[in-house]
Coordinates of N, CA, C and O in Angstrom, one line a residue:
M877 N -10.1 -5.1 -0.1 CA -8.8 -4.7 0.4 C -8.5 -3.3 -0.3 O -8.8 -3.1 -1.4
K878 N -7.9 -2.5 0.5 CA -7.4 -1.2 0.0 C -5.9 -1.3 -0.2 O -5.2 -1.8 0.6
F879 N -5.5 -0.8 -1.4 CA -4.1 -0.9 -1.8 C -3.6 0.5 -2.0 O -4.1 1.2 -2.9
Y880 N -2.7 0.9 -1.1 CA -2.1 2.3 -1.3 C -0.8 2.1 -2.1 O 0.0 1.3 -1.8
G881 N -0.7 2.9 -3.1 CA 0.4 2.8 -4.0 C 0.6 4.1 -4.9 O -0.1 5.1 -4.6
S882 N 1.4 4.0 -5.8 CA 1.6 5.1 -6.8 C 2.1 4.4 -8.1 O 2.9 3.5 -8.1
H883 N 1.6 5.0 -9.2 CA 2.0 4.5 -10.5 C 3.5 4.9 -10.8 O 4.0 4.5 -11.8
L884 N 4.1 5.7 -9.9 CA 5.5 6.1 -10.0 C 6.4 5.1 -9.4 O 7.6 5.2 -9.5
C885 N 5.8 4.1 -8.7 CA 6.6 3.1 -7.9 C 6.6 1.8 -8.6 O 5.6 1.1 -8.7
P886 N 7.8 1.3 -8.9 CA 7.9 0.0 -9.6 C 7.4 -1.1 -8.7 O 6.8 -2.1 -9.2
D887 N 7.6 -1.1 -7.4 CA 7.1 -2.1 -6.5 C 5.6 -2.2 -6.5 O 5.0 -3.3 -6.4
C888 N 5.0 -1.0 -6.6 CA 3.5 -1.0 -6.6 C 3.0 -1.5 -7.9 O 2.0 -2.3 -7.9
E889 N 3.7 -1.2 -9.0 CA 3.2 -1.7 -10.3 C 3.3 -3.3 -10.3 O 2.5 -3.9 -10.8
A890 N 4.4 -3.8 -9.8 CA 4.6 -5.3 -9.7 C 3.5 -5.9 -8.8 O 3.0 -6.9 -9.2
A891 N 3.2 -5.3 -7.7 CA 2.2 -5.8 -6.8 C 0.8 -5.8 -7.5 O 0.0 -6.7 -7.4
Q892 N 0.6 -4.7 -8.2 CA -0.7 -4.6 -8.9 C -0.8 -5.7 -10.0 O -1.9 -6.3 -10.2
E893 N 0.3 -6.0 -10.7 CA 0.2 -7.1 -11.7 C -0.1 -8.4 -11.0 O -0.8 -9.2 -11.5
V894 N 0.5 -8.7 -9.8 CA 0.2 -9.9 -9.1 C -1.2 -10.0 -8.7 O -1.9 -11.1 -8.9
L895 N -1.7 -9.0 -8.1 CA -3.1 -9.0 -7.7 C -4.1 -9.2 -8.9 O -5.1 -9.9 -8.8
D896 N -3.8 -8.5 -10.0 CA -4.6 -8.6 -11.2 C -4.6 -10.0 -11.7 O -5.6 -10.6 -12.1
R897 N -3.4 -10.6 -11.8 CA -3.2 -11.9 -12.4 C -4.0 -12.9 -11.5 O -4.6 -13.9 -12.0
E898 N -3.9 -12.8 -10.2 CA -4.6 -13.7 -9.3 C -6.1 -13.4 -9.1 O -6.8 -14.0 -8.3
K899 N -6.5 -12.3 -9.7 CA -7.9 -11.8 -9.7 C -8.4 -11.5 -8.2 O -9.5 -11.9 -7.8
I900 N -7.5 -10.9 -7.5 CA -7.7 -10.4 -6.1 C -8.4 -9.1 -6.2 O -7.7 -8.1 -6.8
P901 N -9.6 -8.9 -5.7 CA -10.2 -7.5 -5.8 C -9.5 -6.6 -4.8 O -9.1 -7.0 -3.7
Y902 N -9.4 -5.3 -5.2 CA -8.8 -4.3 -4.3 C -9.3 -2.9 -4.8 O -9.7 -2.7 -5.9
E903 N -9.2 -2.0 -3.9 CA -9.5 -0.6 -4.2 C -8.1 0.1 -4.2 O -7.4 0.1 -3.2
Y904 N -7.7 0.6 -5.4 CA -6.4 1.2 -5.5 C -6.5 2.7 -5.1 O -7.3 3.4 -5.6
V905 N -5.6 3.1 -4.2 CA -5.5 4.5 -3.8 C -4.2 5.0 -4.2 O -3.2 4.7 -3.6
D906 N -4.2 5.8 -5.2 CA -2.9 6.4 -5.8 C -2.6 7.6 -4.9 O -3.2 8.7 -5.0
I907 N -1.5 7.4 -4.1 CA -1.2 8.5 -3.1 C -0.6 9.7 -3.8 O -0.5 10.7 -3.2
T908 N -0.2 9.5 -5.0 CA 0.4 10.7 -5.8 C -0.7 11.3 -6.7 O -0.4 12.2 -7.4
G909 N -1.9 10.7 -6.6 CA -3.0 11.2 -7.5 C -3.7 12.4 -6.9 O -4.3 13.2 -7.7
S910 N -3.7 12.6 -5.6 CA -4.4 13.7 -5.0 C -3.8 14.0 -3.6 O -3.3 13.0 -2.9
M911 N -4.0 15.2 -3.1 CA -3.5 15.5 -1.7 C -4.4 14.7 -0.7 O -3.8 14.3 0.3
A912 N -5.6 14.5 -1.0 CA -6.5 13.8 -0.1 C -6.0 12.4 0.1 O -6.0 11.8 1.2
N913 N -5.6 11.7 -1.0 CA -5.1 10.3 -1.0 C -3.8 10.3 -0.2 O -3.6 9.4 0.6
L914 N -2.9 11.2 -0.4 CA -1.7 11.3 0.3 C -1.9 11.4 1.8 O -1.3 10.7 2.6
K915 N -2.8 12.3 2.2 CA -3.0 12.6 3.6 C -3.6 11.3 4.2 O -3.3 11.0 5.4
E916 N -4.5 10.7 3.5 CA -5.1 9.4 4.0 C -4.1 8.4 4.3 O -4.1 7.8 5.4
F917 N -3.1 8.2 3.4 CA -2.1 7.3 3.6 C -1.1 7.7 4.7 O -0.7 6.9 5.6
L918 N -0.8 9.0 4.8 CA 0.2 9.4 5.8 C -0.4 9.3 7.2 O 0.3 9.0 8.2
K919 N -1.7 9.4 7.4 CA -2.3 9.2 8.7 C -2.1 7.8 9.1 O -1.8 7.5 10.3
L920 N -2.1 6.9 8.2 CA -1.9 5.5 8.5 C -0.4 5.3 8.8 O 0.0 4.7 9.8
R921 N 0.5 5.7 7.9 CA 1.9 5.5 8.0 C 2.5 6.1 9.2 O 3.4 5.5 9.8
D922 N 2.1 7.3 9.5 CA 2.8 8.0 10.6 C 2.5 7.5 12.0 O 3.2 7.9 12.9
R923 N 1.5 6.7 12.1 CA 1.1 6.2 13.5 C 1.4 4.7 13.8 O 1.3 4.3 14.9
L924 N 1.8 4.0 12.7 CA 2.0 2.6 12.9 C 3.4 2.1 12.9 O 4.2 2.6 12.1
P925 N 3.8 1.2 13.9 CA 5.2 0.7 13.9 C 5.6 0.0 12.6 O 6.8 -0.1 12.3
L926 N 4.6 -0.6 11.9 CA 4.9 -1.3 10.7 C 5.8 -0.5 9.7 O 6.5 -1.0 8.9
Y927 N 5.6 0.8 9.8 CA 6.3 1.7 8.8 C 7.5 2.4 9.4 O 8.2 3.2 8.8
Q928 N 7.9 2.0 10.6 CA 9.1 2.6 11.3 C 10.4 2.5 10.5 O 11.1 3.5 10.3
D929 N 10.6 1.3 9.9 CA 11.9 1.2 9.1 C 11.8 2.0 7.8 O 12.8 2.6 7.5
A930 N 10.6 2.0 7.2 CA 10.5 2.8 6.0 C 10.7 4.3 6.3 O 11.5 5.0 5.5
R931 N 10.1 4.8 7.4 CA 10.3 6.2 7.7 C 11.8 6.5 8.0 O 12.3 7.5 7.6
A932 N 12.4 5.6 8.8 CA 13.8 5.8 9.2 C 14.8 5.8 8.0 O 15.8 6.5 8.0
E933 N 14.4 5.0 7.0 CA 15.3 4.9 5.8 C 14.9 5.9 4.7 O 15.5 6.0 3.6
G934 N 13.9 6.8 5.0 CA 13.5 7.8 4.0 C 12.6 7.3 2.9 O 12.4 7.9 1.9
F935 N 12.0 6.1 3.1 CA 11.1 5.5 2.1 C 9.6 5.9 2.4 O 9.3 6.3 3.6
V936 N 8.8 5.8 1.4 CA 7.4 6.2 1.6 C 6.6 5.2 2.4 O 5.8 5.5 3.2
G937 N 6.9 3.9 2.1 CA 6.2 2.8 2.7 C 5.1 2.2 1.9 O 4.1 1.6 2.4
I938 N 5.2 2.3 0.6 CA 4.3 1.7 -0.4 C 5.1 0.6 -1.2 O 6.3 0.7 -1.3
P939 N 4.4 -0.4 -1.6 CA 3.0 -0.6 -1.5 C 2.5 -1.0 -0.1 O 3.3 -1.6 0.6
S940 N 1.3 -0.7 0.2 CA 0.7 -1.0 1.5 C -0.7 -1.5 1.2 O -1.4 -1.0 0.3
F941 N -1.1 -2.5 2.0 CA -2.4 -3.1 1.9 C -3.2 -3.2 3.2 O -2.6 -3.6 4.2
V942 N -4.4 -2.7 3.2 CA -5.3 -2.8 4.3 C -6.4 -3.9 4.0 O -7.2 -3.6 3.1
K943 N -6.3 -5.0 4.6 CA -7.2 -6.1 4.3 C -8.6 -5.8 4.9 O -8.7 -4.9 5.8
D944 N -9.6 -6.5 4.4 CA -10.9 -6.3 4.9 C -11.1 -6.5 6.4 O -12.0 -5.8 7.0
D945 N -10.3 -7.3 7.0 CA -10.3 -7.5 8.4 C -9.6 -6.5 9.2 O -9.5 -6.6 10.4
G946 N -9.0 -5.5 8.5 CA -8.2 -4.4 9.2 C -6.7 -4.7 9.3 O -6.0 -3.8 9.7
T947 N -6.3 -5.9 9.0 CA -4.9 -6.2 9.0 C -4.1 -5.4 7.9 O -4.6 -5.2 6.8
I948 N -3.0 -4.9 8.3 CA -2.2 -4.0 7.4 C -0.9 -4.7 7.1 O -0.2 -5.2 8.1
T949 N -0.5 -4.7 5.9 CA 0.8 -5.3 5.5 C 1.4 -4.6 4.3 O 0.7 -3.9 3.6
R950 N 2.7 -4.7 4.2 CA 3.4 -4.1 3.0 C 3.8 -5.2 2.0 O 4.4 -4.9 1.0
D951 N 3.4 -6.5 2.3 CA 3.8 -7.6 1.5 C 2.6 -8.1 0.7 O 1.5 -8.4 1.2
V952 N 2.7 -8.1 -0.6 CA 1.6 -8.5 -1.5 C 1.1 -10.0 -1.3 O 0.0 -10.3 -1.3
E953 N 2.1 -10.8 -1.0 CA 1.7 -12.2 -0.7 C 0.9 -12.3 0.6 O -0.1 -13.1 0.6
E954 N 1.3 -11.6 1.6 CA 0.4 -11.6 2.8 C -0.9 -11.0 2.6 O -1.9 -11.4 3.1
A955 N -1.0 -10.0 1.7 CA -2.2 -9.3 1.4 C -3.2 -10.3 0.7 O -4.4 -10.2 0.9
M956 N -2.7 -11.2 0.0 CA -3.5 -12.2 -0.7 C -4.0 -13.3 0.2 O -5.0 -14.0 -0.1
G957 N -3.3 -13.5 1.3 CA -3.6 -14.7 2.1 C -4.8 -14.5 3.0 O -5.5 -13.6 3.1

Protein backbone atom coordinates (compact mmCIF):
# COMPACT_ATOMS: atom_id res chain seq x y z
CA MET A 1 0.00 0.00 0.00
CA LYS A 2 1.12 3.52 -0.74
CA PHE A 3 0.46 6.09 1.97
CA TYR A 4 0.52 9.75 0.93
CA GLY A 5 1.02 12.07 3.86
CA SER A 6 3.18 14.67 5.52
CA HIS A 7 4.99 14.76 8.82
CA LEU A 8 3.44 18.24 9.20
CA CYS A 9 -0.07 16.71 9.32
CA PRO A 10 -1.37 15.45 12.68
CA ASP A 11 -3.93 13.18 10.97
CA CYS A 12 -1.13 11.56 8.97
CA GLU A 13 0.96 11.04 12.08
CA ALA A 14 -2.02 9.37 13.80
CA ALA A 15 -2.67 7.14 10.76
CA GLN A 16 1.00 6.16 10.66
CA GLU A 17 0.85 5.16 14.34
CA VAL A 18 -2.18 2.94 13.66
CA LEU A 19 -0.55 1.24 10.69
CA ASP A 20 2.70 0.70 12.58
CA ARG A 21 0.90 -0.65 15.65
CA GLU A 22 -1.08 -3.08 13.48
CA LYS A 23 2.08 -3.98 11.52
CA ILE A 24 0.47 -3.06 8.20
CA PRO A 25 3.16 -2.65 5.54
CA TYR A 26 3.12 0.56 3.51
CA GLU A 27 5.29 2.82 1.38
CA TYR A 28 5.19 6.30 2.89
CA VAL A 29 5.27 9.16 0.38
CA ASP A 30 5.92 12.46 2.17
CA ILE A 31 4.28 14.98 -0.13
CA THR A 32 6.13 17.82 1.57
CA GLY A 33 9.46 15.99 1.23
CA SER A 34 10.01 16.77 -2.43
CA MET A 35 8.39 18.43 -5.42
CA ALA A 36 8.25 15.05 -7.20
CA ASN A 37 6.25 13.55 -4.31
CA LEU A 38 3.88 16.51 -4.26
CA LYS A 39 3.30 16.31 -8.02
CA GLU A 40 2.69 12.56 -7.80
CA PHE A 41 -0.01 13.11 -5.18
CA LEU A 42 -1.60 16.09 -6.95
CA LYS A 43 -2.01 14.04 -10.14
CA LEU A 44 -4.10 11.65 -8.09
CA ARG A 45 -5.96 14.25 -6.06
CA ASP A 46 -6.86 16.58 -8.89
CA ARG A 47 -8.57 13.94 -11.04
CA LEU A 48 -10.61 11.89 -8.57
CA PRO A 49 -14.05 12.68 -7.11
CA LEU A 50 -12.89 11.21 -3.78
CA TYR A 51 -11.03 14.48 -3.17
CA GLN A 52 -13.80 16.85 -4.30
CA ASP A 53 -14.81 17.85 -0.76
CA ALA A 54 -11.20 18.32 0.35
CA ARG A 55 -10.50 20.54 -2.66
CA ALA A 56 -13.70 22.55 -2.13
CA GLU A 57 -12.86 23.15 1.53
CA GLY A 58 -9.24 24.07 0.81
CA PHE A 59 -7.77 20.91 2.34
CA VAL A 60 -4.91 18.94 0.85
CA GLY A 61 -6.60 15.54 1.04
CA ILE A 62 -4.16 13.63 3.20
CA PRO A 63 -3.78 11.10 4.61
CA SER A 64 -4.52 9.08 1.48
CA PHE A 65 -3.96 5.41 0.83
CA VAL A 66 -3.65 3.51 -2.43
CA LYS A 67 -4.14 -0.16 -1.70
CA ASP A 68 -2.36 -2.86 -3.68
CA ASP A 69 -5.58 -3.60 -5.60
CA GLY A 70 -5.74 0.06 -6.73
CA THR A 71 -8.50 1.06 -4.31
CA ILE A 72 -7.99 4.59 -2.98
CA THR A 73 -9.27 5.78 0.38
CA ARG A 74 -8.67 8.57 2.84
CA ASP A 75 -9.68 6.40 5.81
CA VAL A 76 -6.98 4.43 7.63
CA GLU A 77 -9.47 1.78 8.78
CA GLU A 78 -10.57 1.16 5.18
CA ALA A 79 -6.93 1.06 4.12
CA MET A 80 -6.26 -1.77 6.57
CA GLY A 81 -9.27 -3.83 5.45
